[in-house]
mmCIF file of C-alpha atoms in Angstrom:
data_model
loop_
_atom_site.group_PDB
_atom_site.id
_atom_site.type_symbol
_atom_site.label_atom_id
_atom_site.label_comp_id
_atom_site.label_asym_id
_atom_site.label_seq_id
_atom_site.Cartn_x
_atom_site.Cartn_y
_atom_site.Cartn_z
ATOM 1 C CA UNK R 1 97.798 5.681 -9.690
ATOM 2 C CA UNK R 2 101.178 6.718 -10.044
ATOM 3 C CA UNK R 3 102.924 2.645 -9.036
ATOM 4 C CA UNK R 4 100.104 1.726 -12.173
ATOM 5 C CA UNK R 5 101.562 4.106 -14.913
ATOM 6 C CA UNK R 6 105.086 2.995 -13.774
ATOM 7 C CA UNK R 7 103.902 -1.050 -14.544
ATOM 8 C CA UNK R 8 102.454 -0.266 -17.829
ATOM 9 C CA UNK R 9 105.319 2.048 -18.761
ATOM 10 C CA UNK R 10 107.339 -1.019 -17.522
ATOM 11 C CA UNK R 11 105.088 -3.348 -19.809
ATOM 12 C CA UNK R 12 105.074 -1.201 -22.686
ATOM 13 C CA UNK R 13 109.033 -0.701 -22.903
ATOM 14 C CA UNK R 14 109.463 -4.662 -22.117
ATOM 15 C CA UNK R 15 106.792 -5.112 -25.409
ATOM 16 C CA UNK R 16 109.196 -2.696 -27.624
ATOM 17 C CA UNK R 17 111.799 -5.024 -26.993
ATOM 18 C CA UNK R 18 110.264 -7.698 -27.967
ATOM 19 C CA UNK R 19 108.680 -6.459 -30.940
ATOM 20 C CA UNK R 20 112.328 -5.229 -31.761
ATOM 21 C CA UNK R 21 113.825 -8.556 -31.359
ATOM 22 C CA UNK R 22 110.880 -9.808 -33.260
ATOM 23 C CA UNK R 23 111.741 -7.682 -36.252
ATOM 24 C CA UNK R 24 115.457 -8.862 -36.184
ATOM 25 C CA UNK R 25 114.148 -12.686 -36.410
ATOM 26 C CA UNK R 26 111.516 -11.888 -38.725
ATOM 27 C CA UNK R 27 114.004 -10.110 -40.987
ATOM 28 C CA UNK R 28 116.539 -13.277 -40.885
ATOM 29 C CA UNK R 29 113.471 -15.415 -41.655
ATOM 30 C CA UNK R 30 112.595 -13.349 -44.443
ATOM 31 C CA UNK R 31 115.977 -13.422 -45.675
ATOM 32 C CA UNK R 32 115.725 -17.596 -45.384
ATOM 33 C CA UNK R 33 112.245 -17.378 -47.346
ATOM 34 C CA UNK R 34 113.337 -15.303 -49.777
ATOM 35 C CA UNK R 35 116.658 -17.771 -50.608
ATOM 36 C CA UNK R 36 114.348 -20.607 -50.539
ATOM 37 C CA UNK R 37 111.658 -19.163 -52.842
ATOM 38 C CA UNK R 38 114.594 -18.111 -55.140
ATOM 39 C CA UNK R 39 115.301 -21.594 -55.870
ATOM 40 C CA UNK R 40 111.912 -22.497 -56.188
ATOM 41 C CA UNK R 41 110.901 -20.193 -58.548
ATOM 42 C CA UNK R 42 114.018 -19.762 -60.548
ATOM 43 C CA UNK R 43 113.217 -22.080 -63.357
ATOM 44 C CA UNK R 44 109.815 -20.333 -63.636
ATOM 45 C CA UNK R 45 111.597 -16.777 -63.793
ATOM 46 C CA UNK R 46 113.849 -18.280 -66.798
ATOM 47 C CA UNK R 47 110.777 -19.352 -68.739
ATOM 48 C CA UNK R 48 108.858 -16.127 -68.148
ATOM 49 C CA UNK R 49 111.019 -13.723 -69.368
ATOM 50 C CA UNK R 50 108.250 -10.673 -69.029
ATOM 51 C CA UNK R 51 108.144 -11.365 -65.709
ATOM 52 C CA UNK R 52 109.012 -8.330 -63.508
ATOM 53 C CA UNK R 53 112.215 -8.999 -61.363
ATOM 54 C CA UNK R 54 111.690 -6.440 -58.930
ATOM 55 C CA UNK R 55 108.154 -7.658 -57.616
ATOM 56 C CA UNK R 56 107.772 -8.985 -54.294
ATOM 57 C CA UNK R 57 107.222 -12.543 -53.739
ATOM 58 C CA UNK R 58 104.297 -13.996 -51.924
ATOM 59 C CA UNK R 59 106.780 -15.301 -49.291
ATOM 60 C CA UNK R 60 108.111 -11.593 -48.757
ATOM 61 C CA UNK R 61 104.672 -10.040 -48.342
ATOM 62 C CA UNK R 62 103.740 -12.577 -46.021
ATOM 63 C CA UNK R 63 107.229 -11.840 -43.831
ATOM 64 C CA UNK R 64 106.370 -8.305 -44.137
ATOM 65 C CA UNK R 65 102.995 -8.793 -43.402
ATOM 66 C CA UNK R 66 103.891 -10.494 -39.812
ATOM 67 C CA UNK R 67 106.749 -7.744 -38.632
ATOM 68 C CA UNK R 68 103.576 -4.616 -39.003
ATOM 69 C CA UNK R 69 101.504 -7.026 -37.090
ATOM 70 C CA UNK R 70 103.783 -8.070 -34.176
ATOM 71 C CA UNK R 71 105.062 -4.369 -33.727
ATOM 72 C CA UNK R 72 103.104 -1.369 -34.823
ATOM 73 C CA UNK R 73 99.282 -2.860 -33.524
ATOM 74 C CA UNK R 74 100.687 -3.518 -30.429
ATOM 75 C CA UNK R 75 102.472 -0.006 -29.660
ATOM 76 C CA UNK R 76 98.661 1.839 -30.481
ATOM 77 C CA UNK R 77 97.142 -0.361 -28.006
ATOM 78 C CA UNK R 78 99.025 0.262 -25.140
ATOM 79 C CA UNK R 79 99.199 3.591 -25.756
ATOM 80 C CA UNK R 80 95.031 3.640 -25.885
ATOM 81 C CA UNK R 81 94.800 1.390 -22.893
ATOM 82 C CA UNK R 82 96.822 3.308 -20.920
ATOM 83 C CA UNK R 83 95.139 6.838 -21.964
ATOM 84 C CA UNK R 84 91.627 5.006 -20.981
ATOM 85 C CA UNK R 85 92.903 3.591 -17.770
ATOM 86 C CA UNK R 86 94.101 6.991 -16.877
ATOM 87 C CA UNK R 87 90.220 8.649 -17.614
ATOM 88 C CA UNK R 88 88.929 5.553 -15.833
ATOM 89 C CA UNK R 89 91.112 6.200 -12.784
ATOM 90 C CA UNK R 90 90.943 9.991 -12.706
ATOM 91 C CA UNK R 91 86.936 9.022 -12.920
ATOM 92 C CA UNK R 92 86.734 6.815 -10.182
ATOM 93 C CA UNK R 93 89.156 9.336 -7.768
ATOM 94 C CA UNK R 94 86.337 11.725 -8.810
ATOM 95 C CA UNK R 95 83.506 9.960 -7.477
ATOM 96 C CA UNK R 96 85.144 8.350 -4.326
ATOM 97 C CA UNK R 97 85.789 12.099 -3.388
ATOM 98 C CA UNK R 98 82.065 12.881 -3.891
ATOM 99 C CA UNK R 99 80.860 9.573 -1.917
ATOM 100 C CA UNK R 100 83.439 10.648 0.436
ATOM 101 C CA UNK R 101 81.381 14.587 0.677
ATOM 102 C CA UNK R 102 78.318 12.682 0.731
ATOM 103 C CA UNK R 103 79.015 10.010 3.230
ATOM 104 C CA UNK R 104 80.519 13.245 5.805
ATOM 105 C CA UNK R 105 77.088 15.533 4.678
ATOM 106 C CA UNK R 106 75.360 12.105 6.206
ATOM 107 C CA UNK R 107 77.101 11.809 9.372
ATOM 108 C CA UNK R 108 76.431 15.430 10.237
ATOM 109 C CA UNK R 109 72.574 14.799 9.661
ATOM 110 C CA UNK R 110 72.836 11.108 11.408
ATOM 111 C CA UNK R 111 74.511 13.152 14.876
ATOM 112 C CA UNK R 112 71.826 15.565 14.318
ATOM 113 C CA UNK R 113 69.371 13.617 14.855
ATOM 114 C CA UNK R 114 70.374 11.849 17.334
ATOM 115 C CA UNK R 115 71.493 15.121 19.247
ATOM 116 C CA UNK R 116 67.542 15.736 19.133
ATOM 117 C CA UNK R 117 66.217 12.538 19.818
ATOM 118 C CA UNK R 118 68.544 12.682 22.979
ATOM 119 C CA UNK R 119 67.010 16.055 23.728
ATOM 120 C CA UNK R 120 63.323 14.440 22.346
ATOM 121 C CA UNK R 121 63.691 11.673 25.109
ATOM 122 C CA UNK R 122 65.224 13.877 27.919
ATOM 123 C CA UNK R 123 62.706 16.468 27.940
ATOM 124 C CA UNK R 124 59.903 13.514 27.392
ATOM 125 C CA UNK R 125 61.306 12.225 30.684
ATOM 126 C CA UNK R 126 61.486 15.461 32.485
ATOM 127 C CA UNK R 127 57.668 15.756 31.819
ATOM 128 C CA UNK R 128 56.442 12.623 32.632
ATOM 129 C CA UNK R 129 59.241 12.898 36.253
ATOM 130 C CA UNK R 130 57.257 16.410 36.766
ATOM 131 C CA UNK R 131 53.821 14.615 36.135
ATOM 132 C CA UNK R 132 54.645 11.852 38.258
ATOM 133 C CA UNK R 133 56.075 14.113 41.280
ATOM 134 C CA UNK R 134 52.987 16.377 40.764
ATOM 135 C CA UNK R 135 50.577 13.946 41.010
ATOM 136 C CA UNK R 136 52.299 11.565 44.102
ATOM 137 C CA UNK R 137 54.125 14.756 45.737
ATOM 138 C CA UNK R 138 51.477 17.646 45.708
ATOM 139 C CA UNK R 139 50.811 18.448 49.534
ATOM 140 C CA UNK R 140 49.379 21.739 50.608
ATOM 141 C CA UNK R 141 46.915 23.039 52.870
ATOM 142 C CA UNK R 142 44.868 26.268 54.426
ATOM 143 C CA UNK R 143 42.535 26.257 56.924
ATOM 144 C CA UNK R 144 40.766 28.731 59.422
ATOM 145 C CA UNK R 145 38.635 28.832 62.898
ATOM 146 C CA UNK R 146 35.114 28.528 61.962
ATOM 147 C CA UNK R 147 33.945 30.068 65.444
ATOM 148 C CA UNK R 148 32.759 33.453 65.552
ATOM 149 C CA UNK R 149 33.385 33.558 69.481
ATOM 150 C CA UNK R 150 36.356 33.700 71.723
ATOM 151 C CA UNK R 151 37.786 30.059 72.268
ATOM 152 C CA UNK R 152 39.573 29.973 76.019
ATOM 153 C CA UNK R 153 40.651 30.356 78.513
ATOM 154 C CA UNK R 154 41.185 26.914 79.204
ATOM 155 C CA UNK R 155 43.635 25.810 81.710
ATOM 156 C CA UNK R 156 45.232 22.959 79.201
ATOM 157 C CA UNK R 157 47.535 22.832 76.219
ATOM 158 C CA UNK R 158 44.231 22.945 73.899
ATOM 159 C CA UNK R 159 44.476 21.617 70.042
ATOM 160 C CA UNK R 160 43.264 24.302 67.667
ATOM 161 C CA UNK R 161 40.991 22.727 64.885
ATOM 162 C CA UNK R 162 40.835 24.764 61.961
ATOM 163 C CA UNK R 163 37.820 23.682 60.140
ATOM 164 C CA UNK R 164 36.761 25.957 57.405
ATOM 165 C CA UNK R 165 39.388 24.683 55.011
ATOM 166 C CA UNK R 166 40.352 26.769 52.522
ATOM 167 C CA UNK R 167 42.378 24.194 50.100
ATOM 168 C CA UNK R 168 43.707 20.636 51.001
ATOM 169 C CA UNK R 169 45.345 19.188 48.308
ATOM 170 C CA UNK R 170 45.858 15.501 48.763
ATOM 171 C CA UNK R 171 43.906 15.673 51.593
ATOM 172 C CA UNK R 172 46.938 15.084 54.258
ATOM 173 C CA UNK R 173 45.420 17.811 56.971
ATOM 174 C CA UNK R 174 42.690 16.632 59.150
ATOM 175 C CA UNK R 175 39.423 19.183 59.573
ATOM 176 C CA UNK R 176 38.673 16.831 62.637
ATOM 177 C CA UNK R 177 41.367 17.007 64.632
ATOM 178 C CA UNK R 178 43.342 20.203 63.486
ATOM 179 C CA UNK R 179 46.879 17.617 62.331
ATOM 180 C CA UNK R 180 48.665 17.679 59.447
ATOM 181 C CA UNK R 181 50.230 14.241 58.818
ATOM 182 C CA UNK R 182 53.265 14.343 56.181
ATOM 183 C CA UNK R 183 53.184 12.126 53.382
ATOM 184 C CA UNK R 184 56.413 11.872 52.304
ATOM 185 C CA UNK R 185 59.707 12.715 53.434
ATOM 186 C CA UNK R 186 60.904 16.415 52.693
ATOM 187 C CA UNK R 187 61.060 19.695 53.600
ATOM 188 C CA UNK R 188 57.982 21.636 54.711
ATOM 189 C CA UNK R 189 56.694 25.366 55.238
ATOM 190 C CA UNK R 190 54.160 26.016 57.818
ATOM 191 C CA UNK R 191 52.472 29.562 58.965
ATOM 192 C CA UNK R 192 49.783 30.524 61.173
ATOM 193 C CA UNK R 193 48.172 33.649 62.549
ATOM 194 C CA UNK R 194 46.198 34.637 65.589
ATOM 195 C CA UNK R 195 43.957 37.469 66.535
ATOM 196 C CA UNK R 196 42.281 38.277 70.044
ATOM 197 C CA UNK R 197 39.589 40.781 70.918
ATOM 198 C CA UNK R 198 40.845 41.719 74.258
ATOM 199 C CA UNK R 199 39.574 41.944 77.989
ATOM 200 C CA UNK R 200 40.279 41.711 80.990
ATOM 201 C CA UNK R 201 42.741 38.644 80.813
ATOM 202 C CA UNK R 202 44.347 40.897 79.053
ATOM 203 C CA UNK R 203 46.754 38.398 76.757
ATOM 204 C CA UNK R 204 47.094 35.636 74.137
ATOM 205 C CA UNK R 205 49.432 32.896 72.985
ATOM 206 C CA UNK R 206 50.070 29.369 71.467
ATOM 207 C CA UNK R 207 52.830 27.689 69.453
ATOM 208 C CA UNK R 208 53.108 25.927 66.504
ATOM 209 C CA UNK R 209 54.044 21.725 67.407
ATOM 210 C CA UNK R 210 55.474 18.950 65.838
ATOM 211 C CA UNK R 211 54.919 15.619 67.380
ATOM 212 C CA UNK R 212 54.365 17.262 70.691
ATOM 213 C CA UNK R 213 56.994 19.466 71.001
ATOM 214 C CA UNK R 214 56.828 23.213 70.692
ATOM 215 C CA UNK R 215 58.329 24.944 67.794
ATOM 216 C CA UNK R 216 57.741 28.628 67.357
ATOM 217 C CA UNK R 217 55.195 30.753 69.162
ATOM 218 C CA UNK R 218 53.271 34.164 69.405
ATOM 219 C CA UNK R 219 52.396 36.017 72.395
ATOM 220 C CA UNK R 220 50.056 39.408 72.727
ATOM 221 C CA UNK R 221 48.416 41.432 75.991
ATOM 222 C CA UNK R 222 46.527 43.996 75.831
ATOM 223 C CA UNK R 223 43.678 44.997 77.954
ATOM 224 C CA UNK R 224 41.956 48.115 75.644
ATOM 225 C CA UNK R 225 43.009 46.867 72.171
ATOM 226 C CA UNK R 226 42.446 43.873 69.789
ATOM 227 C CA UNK R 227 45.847 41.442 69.775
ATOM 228 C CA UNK R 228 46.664 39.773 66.680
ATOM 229 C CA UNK R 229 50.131 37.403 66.078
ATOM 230 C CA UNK R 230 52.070 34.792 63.853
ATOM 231 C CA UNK R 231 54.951 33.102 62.971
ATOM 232 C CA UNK R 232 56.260 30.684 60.460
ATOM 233 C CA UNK R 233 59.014 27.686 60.236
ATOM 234 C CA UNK R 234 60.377 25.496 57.773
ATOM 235 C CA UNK R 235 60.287 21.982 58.956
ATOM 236 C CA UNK R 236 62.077 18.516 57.917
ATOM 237 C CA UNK R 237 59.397 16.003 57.895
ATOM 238 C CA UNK R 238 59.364 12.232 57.715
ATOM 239 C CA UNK R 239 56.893 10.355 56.897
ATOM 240 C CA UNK R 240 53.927 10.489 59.280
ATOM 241 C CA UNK R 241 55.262 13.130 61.355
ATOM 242 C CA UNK R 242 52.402 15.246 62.676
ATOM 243 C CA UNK R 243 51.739 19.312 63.094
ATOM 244 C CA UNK R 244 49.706 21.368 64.540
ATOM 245 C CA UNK R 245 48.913 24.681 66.214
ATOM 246 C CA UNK R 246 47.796 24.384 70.872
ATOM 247 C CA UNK R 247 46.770 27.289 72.779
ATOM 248 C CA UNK R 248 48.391 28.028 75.399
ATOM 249 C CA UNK R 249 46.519 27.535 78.914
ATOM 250 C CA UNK R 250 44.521 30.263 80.635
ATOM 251 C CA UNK R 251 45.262 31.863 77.123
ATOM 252 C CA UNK R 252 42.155 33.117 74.439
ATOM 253 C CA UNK R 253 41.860 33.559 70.722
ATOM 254 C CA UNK R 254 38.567 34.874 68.626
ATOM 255 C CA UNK R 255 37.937 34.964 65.266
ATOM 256 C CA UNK R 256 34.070 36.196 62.845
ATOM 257 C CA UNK R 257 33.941 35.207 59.405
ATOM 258 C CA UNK R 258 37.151 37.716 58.508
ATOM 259 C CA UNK R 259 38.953 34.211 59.100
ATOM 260 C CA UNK R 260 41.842 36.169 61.267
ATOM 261 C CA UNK R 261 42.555 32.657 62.298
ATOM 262 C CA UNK R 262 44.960 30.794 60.180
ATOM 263 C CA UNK R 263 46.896 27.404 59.874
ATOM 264 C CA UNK R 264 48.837 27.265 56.279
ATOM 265 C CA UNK R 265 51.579 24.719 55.066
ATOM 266 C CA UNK R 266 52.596 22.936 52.490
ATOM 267 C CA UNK R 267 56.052 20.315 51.063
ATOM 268 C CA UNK R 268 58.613 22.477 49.755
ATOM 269 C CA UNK R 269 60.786 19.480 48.220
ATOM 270 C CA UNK R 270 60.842 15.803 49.194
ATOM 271 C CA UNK R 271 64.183 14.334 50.601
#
């Protein structure tokens, strides 16, 4: 704004000069008329002798008439341009700072809502991940001895088959043979308990197995009391891997419907 008022100032001063110059010329061409008119009209100033000598010629008005025109209009007009230019420019500086307030009170809302759409679409994942996971990874199970007799002694490694089941979720424990088979690939948890009567044997035992080999056991003798047991483990599974609970040989276990007899797992996380 500033380099603008500097031009016009610059335009203004350079249109004073002109118009000054202009007056000097227009004043030697007045000076020209008014010797050329004198001769002109002399001979009609000696036969009208009323006429007044001090009156102005048309020749001089017109002269005068040009000088006001080519100086003082011109001065007034610059001077009113530039005092409108200068509301025009202090307008428009007005509302480029107001777009400018607007355009950053925009922005804000515009990273607003993208900050929650982000968080719209993340959490909209998340849930249909969880949904997806819950409905391909649930795996649990609970089952217990059906018998209400003693099962032994037998003088084999003999498969348990817990066949009341109790929950089976996804189905991936077998009521038929007593095997859990994993599904996926992860980590499990499996428990089981045990619970003899007693007699003259005097003991029980068994161990918990995956694919054939022994993983944790119990162990109880008494010949007067009731034996009960368990144990637990946390297992990495892959897929198809298979677990279940033997009885040891020459070893017994009983159960009734109090379902002392338990097998229990289920995936903690896949891998």
């Amino acid at each position: 704004m500033e380099r603008v008022t500097v031009i016009i100032l610059i335009c203004l001063l350079a249109g004073l000069s002109e118009c000054e110059e202009g007056g000097d010329q227009n004043q030697i061409n007045q000076n020209l008329i008014t010797e050329l008119s004198y001769e002109d009209t002399k001979a009609e100033n000696n036969n009208d002798v009323s006429a007044d000598p001090g009156s102005e010629t048309p020749a001089t008005r017109t002269a005068n008439k040009t000088t006001d025109h080519l100086c003082e209009p011109n001065i007034y007009m610059v001077l009113k341009e530039l005092g409108a230019l200068e509301e025009r420019q202090k307008a428009t500086v007005r509302a480029l700072e107001e777009t400018n307030t607007k355009l950053e009170a925009s922005e804000k809302k515009v990273a607003a809502l993208n900050s929650t759409l982000t968080e719209l679409r993340t959490t909209k994942q998340a849930k249909i991940y969880f949904l997806v996971f819950l409905g391909q990874r649930q795996v649990a199970f609970s089952a217990a001895l059906p018998t209400e007799a003693t099962i032994g002694p037998a003088n084999v490694l003999y498969p348990l088959v817990y066949r009341h089941v109790l929950y089976n979720v996804g189905g991936h424990y077998s009521p038929v043979t007593g095997y859990f088979t994993a599904p996926v690939q992860g980590v499990y948890y499996f428990t089981f308990s045990s619970f003899w009567w007693g007699g003259n044997t005097g003991n029980s035992g068994g161990s918990l197995y995956h694919n054939g080999n022994p993983i944790v056991s119990w162990y109880g003798y008494s010949r007067a009391h009731p034996i009960s047991g368990s144990n637990s483990a946390v297992l990495m599974l892959q897929v198809g891997d298979m677990v279940n609970v033997r009885l040891w040989g020459n070893r017994q276990i009983s159960d009734n419907g109090n379902k002392y007899c338990t097998f229990t797992g289920f995936l903690l996380f896949p891998m």
